[in-house]
mmCIF file of C-alpha atoms in Angstrom:
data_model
loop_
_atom_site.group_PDB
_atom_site.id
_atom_site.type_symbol
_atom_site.label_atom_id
_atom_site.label_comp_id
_atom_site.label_asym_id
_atom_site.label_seq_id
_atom_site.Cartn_x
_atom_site.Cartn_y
_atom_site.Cartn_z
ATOM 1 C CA UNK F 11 0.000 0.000 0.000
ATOM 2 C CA UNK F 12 1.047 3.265 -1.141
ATOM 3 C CA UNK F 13 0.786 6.007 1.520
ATOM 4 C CA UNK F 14 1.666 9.800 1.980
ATOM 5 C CA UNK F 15 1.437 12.838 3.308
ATOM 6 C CA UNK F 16 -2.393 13.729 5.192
ATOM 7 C CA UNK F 17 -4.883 14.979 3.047
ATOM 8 C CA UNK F 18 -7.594 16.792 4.171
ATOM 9 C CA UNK F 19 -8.947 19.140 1.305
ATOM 10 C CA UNK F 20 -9.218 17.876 -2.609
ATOM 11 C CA UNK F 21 -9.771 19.970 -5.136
ATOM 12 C CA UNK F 22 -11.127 18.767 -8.025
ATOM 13 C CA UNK F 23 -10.461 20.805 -11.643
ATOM 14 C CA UNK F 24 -11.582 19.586 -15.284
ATOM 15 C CA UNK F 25 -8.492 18.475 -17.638
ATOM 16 C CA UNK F 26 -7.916 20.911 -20.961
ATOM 17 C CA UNK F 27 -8.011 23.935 -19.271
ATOM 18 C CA UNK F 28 -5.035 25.458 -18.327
ATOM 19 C CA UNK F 29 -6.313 28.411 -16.375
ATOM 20 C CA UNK F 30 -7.983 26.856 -14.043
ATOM 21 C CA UNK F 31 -5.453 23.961 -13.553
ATOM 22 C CA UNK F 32 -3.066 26.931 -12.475
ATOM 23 C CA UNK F 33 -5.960 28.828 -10.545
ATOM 24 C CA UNK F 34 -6.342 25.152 -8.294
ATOM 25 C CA UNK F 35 -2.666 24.243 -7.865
ATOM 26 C CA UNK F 36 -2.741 27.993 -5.698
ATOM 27 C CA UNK F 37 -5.917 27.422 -4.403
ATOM 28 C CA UNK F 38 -4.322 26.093 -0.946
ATOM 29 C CA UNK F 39 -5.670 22.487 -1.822
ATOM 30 C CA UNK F 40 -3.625 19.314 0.056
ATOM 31 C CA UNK F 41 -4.629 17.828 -3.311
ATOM 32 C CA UNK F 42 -5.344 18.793 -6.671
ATOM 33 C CA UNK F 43 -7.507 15.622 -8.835
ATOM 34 C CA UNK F 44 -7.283 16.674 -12.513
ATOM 35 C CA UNK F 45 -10.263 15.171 -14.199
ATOM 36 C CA UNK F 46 -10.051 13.079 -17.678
ATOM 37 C CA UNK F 47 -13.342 11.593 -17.301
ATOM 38 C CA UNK F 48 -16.869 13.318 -17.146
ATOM 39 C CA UNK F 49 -15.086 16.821 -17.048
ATOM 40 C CA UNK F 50 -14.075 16.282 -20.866
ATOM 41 C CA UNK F 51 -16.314 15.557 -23.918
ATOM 42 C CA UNK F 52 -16.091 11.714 -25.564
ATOM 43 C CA UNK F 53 -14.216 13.653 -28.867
ATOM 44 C CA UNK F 54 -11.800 15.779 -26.791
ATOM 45 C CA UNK F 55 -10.475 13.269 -24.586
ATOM 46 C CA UNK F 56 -6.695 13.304 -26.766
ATOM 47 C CA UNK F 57 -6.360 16.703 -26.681
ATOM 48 C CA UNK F 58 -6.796 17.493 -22.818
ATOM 49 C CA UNK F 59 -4.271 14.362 -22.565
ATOM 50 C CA UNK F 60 -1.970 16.284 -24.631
ATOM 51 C CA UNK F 61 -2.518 19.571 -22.613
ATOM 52 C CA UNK F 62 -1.783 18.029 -19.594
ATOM 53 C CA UNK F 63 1.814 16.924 -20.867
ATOM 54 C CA UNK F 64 2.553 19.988 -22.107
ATOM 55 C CA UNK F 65 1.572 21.912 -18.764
ATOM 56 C CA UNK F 66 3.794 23.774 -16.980
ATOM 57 C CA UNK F 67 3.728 21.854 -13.939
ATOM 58 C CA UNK F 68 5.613 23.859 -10.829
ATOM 59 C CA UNK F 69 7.656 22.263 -8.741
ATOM 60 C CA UNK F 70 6.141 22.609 -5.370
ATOM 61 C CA UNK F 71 2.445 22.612 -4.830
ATOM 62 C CA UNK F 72 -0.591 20.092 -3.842
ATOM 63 C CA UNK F 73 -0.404 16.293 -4.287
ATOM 64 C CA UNK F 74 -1.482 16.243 -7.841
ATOM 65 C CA UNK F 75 -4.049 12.790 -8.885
ATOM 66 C CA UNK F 76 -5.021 12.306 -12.195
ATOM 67 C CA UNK F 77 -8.801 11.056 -12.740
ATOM 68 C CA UNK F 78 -8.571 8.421 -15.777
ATOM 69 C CA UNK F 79 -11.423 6.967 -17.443
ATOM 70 C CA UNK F 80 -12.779 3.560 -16.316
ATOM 71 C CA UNK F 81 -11.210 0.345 -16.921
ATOM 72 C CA UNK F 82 -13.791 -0.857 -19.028
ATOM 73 C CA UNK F 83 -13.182 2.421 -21.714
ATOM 74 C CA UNK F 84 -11.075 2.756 -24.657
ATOM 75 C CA UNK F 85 -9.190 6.066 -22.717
ATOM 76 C CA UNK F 86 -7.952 4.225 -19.626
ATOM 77 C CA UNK F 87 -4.916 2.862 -21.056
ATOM 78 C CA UNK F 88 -3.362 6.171 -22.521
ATOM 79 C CA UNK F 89 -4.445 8.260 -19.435
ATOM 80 C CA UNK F 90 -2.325 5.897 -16.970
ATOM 81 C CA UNK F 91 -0.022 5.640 -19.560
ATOM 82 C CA UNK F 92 0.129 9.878 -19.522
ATOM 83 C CA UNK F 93 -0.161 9.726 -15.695
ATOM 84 C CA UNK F 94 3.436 7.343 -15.543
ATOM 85 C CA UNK F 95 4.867 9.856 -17.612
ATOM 86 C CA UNK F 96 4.501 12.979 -15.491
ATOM 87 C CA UNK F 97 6.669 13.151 -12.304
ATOM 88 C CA UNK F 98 4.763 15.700 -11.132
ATOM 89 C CA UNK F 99 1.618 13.102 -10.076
ATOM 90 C CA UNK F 100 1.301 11.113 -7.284
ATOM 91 C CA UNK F 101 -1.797 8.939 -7.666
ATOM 92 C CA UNK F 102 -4.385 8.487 -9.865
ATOM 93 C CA UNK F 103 -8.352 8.116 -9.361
ATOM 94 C CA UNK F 104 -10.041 4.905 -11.076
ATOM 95 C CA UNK F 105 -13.782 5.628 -11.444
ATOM 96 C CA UNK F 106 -16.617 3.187 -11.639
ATOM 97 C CA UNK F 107 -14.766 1.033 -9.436
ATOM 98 C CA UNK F 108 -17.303 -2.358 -8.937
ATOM 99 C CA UNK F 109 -15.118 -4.933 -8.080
ATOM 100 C CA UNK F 110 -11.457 -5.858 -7.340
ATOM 101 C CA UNK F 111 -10.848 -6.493 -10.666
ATOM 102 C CA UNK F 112 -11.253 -3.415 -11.671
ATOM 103 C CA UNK F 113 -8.345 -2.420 -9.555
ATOM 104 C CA UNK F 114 -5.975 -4.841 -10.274
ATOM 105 C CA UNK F 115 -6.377 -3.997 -14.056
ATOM 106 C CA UNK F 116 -5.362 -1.014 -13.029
ATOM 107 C CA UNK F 117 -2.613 -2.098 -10.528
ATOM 108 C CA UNK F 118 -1.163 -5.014 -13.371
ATOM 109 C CA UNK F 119 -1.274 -2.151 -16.232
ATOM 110 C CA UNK F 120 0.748 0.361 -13.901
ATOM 111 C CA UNK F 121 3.255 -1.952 -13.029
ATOM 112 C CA UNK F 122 3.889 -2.631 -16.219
ATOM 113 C CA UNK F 123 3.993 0.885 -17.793
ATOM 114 C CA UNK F 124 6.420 1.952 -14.401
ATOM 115 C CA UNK F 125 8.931 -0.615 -15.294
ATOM 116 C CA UNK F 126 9.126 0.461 -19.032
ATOM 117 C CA UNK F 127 9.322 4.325 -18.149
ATOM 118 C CA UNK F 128 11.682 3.874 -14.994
ATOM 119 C CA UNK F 129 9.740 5.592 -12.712
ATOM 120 C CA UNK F 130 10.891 5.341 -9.575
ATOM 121 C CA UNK F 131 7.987 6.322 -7.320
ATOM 122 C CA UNK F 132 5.168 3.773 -7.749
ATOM 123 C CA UNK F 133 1.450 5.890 -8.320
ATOM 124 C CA UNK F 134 -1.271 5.415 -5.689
ATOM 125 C CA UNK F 135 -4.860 4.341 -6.584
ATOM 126 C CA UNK F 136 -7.391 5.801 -5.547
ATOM 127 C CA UNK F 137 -11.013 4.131 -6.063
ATOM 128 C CA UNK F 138 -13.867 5.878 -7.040
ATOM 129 C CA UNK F 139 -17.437 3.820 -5.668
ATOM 130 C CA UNK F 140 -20.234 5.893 -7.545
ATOM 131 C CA UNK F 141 -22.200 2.320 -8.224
ATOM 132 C CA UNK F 142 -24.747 0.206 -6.270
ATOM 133 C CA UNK F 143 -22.560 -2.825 -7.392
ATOM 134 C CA UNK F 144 -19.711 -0.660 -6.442
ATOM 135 C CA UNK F 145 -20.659 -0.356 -2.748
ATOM 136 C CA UNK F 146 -22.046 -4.082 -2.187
ATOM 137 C CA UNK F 147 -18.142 -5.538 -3.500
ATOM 138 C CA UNK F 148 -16.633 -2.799 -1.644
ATOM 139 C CA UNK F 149 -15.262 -6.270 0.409
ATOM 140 C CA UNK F 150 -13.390 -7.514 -2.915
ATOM 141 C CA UNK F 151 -12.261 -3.861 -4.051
ATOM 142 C CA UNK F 152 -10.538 -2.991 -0.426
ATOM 143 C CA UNK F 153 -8.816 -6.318 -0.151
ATOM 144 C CA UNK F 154 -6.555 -5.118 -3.874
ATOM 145 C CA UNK F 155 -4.074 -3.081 -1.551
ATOM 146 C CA UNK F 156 -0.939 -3.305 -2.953
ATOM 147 C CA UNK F 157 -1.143 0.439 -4.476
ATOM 148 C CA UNK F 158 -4.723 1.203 -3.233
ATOM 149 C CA UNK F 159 -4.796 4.172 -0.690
ATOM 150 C CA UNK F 160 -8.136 5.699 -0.156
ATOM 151 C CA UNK F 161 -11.530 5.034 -1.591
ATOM 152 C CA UNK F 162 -14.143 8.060 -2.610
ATOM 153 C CA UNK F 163 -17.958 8.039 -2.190
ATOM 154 C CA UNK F 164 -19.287 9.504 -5.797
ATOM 155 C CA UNK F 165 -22.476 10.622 -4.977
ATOM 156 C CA UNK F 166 -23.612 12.225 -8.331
ATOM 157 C CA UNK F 167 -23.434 9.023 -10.275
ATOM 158 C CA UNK F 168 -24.781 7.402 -7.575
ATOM 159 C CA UNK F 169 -27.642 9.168 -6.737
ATOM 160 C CA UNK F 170 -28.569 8.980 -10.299
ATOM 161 C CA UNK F 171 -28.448 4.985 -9.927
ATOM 162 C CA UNK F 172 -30.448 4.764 -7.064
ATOM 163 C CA UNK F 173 -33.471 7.327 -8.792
ATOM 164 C CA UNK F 174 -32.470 9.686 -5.601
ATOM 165 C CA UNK F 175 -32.612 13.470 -5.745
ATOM 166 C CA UNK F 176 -29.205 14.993 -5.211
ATOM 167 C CA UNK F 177 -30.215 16.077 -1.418
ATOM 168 C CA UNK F 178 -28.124 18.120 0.504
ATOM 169 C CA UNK F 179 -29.172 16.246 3.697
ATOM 170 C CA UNK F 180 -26.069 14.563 4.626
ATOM 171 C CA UNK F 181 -28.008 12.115 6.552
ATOM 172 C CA UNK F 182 -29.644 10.726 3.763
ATOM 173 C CA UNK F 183 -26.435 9.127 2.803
ATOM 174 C CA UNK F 184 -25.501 8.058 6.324
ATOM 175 C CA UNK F 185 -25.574 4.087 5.095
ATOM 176 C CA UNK F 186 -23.257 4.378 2.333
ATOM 177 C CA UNK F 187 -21.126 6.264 4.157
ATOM 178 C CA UNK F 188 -20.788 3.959 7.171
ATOM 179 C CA UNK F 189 -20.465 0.806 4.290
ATOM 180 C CA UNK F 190 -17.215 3.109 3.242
ATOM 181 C CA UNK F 191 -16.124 3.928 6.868
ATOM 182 C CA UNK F 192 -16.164 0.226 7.739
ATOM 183 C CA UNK F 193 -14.564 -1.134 4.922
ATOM 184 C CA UNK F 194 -11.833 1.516 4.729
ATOM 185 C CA UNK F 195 -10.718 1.419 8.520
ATOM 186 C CA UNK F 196 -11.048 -2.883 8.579
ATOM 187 C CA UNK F 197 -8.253 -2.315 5.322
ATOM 188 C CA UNK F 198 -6.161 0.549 6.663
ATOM 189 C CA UNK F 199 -6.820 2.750 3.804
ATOM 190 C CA UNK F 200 -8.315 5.849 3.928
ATOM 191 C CA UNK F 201 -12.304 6.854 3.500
ATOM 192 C CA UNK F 202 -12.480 10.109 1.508
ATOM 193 C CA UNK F 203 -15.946 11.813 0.989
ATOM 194 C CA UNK F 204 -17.494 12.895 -2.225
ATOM 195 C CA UNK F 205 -18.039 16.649 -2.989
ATOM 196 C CA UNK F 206 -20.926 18.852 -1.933
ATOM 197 C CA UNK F 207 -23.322 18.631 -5.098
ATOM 198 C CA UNK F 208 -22.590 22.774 -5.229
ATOM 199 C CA UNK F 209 -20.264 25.352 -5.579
ATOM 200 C CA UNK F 210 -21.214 27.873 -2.363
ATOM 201 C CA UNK F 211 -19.285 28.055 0.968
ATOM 202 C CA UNK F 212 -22.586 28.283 2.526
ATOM 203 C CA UNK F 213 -24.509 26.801 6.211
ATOM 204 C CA UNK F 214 -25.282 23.981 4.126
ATOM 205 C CA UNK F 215 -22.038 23.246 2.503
ATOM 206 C CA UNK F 216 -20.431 23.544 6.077
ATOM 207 C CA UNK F 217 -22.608 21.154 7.447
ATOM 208 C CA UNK F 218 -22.214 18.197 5.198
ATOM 209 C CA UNK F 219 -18.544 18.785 5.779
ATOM 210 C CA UNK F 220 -18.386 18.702 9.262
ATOM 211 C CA UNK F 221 -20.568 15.964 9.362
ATOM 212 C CA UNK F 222 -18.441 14.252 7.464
ATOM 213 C CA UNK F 223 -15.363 15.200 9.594
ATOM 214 C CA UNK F 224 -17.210 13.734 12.808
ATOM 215 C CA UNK F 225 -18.227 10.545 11.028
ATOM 216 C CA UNK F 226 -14.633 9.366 10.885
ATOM 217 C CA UNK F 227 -13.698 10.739 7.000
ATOM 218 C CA UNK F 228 -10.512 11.611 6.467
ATOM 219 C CA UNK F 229 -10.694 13.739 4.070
ATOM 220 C CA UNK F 230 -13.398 15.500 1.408
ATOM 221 C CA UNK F 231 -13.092 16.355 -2.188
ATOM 222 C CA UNK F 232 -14.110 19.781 -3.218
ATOM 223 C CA UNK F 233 -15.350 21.477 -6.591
ATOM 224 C CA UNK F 234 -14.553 25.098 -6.268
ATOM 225 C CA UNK F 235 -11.525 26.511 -4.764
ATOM 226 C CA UNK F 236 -13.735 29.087 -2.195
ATOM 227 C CA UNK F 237 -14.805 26.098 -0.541
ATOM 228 C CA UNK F 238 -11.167 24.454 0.112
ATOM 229 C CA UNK F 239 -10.249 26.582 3.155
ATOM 230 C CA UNK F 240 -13.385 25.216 5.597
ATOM 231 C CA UNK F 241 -12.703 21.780 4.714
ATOM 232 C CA UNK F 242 -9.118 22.057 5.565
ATOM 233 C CA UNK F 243 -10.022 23.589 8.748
ATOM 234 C CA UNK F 244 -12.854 21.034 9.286
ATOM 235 C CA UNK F 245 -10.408 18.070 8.792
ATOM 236 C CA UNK F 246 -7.425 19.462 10.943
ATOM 237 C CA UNK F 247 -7.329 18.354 14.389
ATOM 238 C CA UNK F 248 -7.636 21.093 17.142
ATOM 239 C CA UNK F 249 -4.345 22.322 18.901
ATOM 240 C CA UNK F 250 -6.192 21.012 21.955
ATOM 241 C CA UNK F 251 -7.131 17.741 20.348
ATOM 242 C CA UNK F 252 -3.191 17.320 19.203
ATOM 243 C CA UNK F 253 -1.895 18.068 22.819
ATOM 244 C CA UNK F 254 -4.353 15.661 24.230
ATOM 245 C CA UNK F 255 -3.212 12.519 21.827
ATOM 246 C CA UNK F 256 0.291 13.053 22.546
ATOM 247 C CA UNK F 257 -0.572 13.316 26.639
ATOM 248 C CA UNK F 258 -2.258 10.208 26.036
ATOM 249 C CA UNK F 259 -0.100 8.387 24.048
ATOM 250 C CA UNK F 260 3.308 9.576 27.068
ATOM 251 C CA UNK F 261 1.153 8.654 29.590
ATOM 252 C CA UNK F 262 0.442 5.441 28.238
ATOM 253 C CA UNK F 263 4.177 4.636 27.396
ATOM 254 C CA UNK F 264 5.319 5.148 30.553
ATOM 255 C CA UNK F 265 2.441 3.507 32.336
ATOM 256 C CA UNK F 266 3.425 0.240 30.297
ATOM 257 C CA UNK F 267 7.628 1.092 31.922
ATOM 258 C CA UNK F 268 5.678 0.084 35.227
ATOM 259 C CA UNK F 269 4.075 -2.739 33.857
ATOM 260 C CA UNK F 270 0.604 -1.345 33.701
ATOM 261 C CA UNK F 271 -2.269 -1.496 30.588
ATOM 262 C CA UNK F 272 -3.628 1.725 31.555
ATOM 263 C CA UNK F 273 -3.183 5.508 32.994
ATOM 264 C CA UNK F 274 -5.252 8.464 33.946
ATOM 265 C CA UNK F 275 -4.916 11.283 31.885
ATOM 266 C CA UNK F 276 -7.466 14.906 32.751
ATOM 267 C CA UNK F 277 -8.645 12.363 35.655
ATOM 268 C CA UNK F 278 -10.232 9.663 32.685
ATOM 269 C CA UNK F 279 -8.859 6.569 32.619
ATOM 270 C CA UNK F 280 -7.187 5.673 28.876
ATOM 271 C CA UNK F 281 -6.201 2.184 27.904
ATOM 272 C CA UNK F 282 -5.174 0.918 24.463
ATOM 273 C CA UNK F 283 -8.210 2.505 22.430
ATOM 274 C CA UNK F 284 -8.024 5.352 23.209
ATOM 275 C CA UNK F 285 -3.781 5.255 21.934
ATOM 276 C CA UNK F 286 -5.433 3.830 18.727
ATOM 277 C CA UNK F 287 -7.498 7.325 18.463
ATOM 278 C CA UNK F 288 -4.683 9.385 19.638
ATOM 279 C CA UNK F 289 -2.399 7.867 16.804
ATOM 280 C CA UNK F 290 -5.552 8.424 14.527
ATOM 281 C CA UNK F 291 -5.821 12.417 15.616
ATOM 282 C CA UNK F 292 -1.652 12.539 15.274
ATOM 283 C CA UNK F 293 -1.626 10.756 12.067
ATOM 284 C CA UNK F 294 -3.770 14.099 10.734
ATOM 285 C CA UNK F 295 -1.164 17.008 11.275
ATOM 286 C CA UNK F 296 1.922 17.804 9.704
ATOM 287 C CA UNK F 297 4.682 17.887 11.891
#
């Protein structure tokens, strides 16, 4: 398993356009996702590929992840092949994701292609679940974790498979978000929600982010860069929170130098659980 630096905020920014690809790489983003898929028409899918190798990538910024068409489409091939070719990315995003075959096309295709460039650094997959089918084998698509790293709710596409309306009520997704929560934390990988169907930094936006903060998410994608600044915030443990975990985590080391399982820490006794959440909360900053 491939694994990096925390992400919290992910913009997302539509391939062939050069403007805004420089516009999101500023935008304060821990990742930039650089779409080839529904962000570029069936007949201009070559020439955004093209753009992208051209760009004038800088050399510090965001994580960038490239979003390649799905395995089952004539573009896939060429867009991983682009996405070995550019130093510059760090991952890409496999959408439609239904099973674990699907990744390991994916994983045996990138293997190959990284051995005939030379790259060094391996590329991450991330998997897109936008599909009924995709969140029933979500089982068989975390247990293909040899370059898999996170795993994305798509609710657009999804909503349109179920015949749902594209609510804003975050609890109406609550299910498929604990099937993702589960599946993610049993693998070790990390559970990264889906954008806010809109482009405002508004009461409602804010809510379905810091629901999904509190639900155990690791990190949300985003669609506009005005929006990328709460969710960082939202998916940044407190100062207080970060103090806590590491009083926790002391107290517990040296209460196991004296042969003890737990301590008391702010008068509450902590035991092994709560290090596993204090590792969690530390495992979200950067030193």
């Amino acid at each position: 398993m491939v694994c990096d630096r925390p992400r919290r905020s992910i913009l997302c920014v539509p391939a062939g356009d050069d403007h805004k690809l420089r516009k999101a790489l500023h935008a304060g983003a821990d990742e930039v996702v650089v779409d080839l898929e529904d962000a570029v028409a069936l007949g201009d899918k070559d020439r955004a590929r093209e753009q992208l190798t051209a760009f004038d990538w800088p050399d510090h910024g965001p994580a960038v992840a490239i979003r390649v068409n799905a395995a089952r489409t004539p573009w896939c091939h060429r867009d991983l092949e682009m996405a070995v070719s550019l130093g510059q990315v760090s991952s890409i995003v496999l959408p439609k994701v239904e099973s674990g075959t699907d990744v390991g096309f994916a994983e045996r295709l990138l293997d190959g292609l990284e051995s005939a460039a030379g790259r060094p650094a391996p590329l991450a997959i991330e998997a897109l679940v936008e599909t009924p089918s995709g969140v029933l084998c979500l089982s068989d698509v975390v247990a293909r974790n040899k370059r898999l790293r996170g795993v994305i709710i798509g609710y657009a596409d999804l909503a349109a498979s179920l015949g749902r309306n594209q609510t804003t009520d975050p609890a109406a997704w609550r299910g498929v978000q604990d099937t993702v929560l589960l599946h993610t934390a049993a693998a070790g990988i990390a559970a990264v929600d889906g954008p806010y169907l809109g482009v405002a930094d508004d009461r409602a936006f804010r809510t379905a982010v810091d629901t999904a903060a509190a639900a155990g998410f690791q990190a949300k994608w985003v669609i506009h860069p005005r929006q990328v600044a709460h969710v960082t915030e939202a998916f940044t443990p407190s100062a207080t929170d970060v103090d806590h975990a590491r009083r926790v985590l002391t107290a517990l080391e040296e209460a196991a130098g004296s042969g003890q399982g737990a301590a008391v820490v702010d008068g509450a006794l902590v035991d092994e659980a709560m290090a596993v959440a204090a590792r969690r909360v530390l495992g979200r900053i950067s030193e």
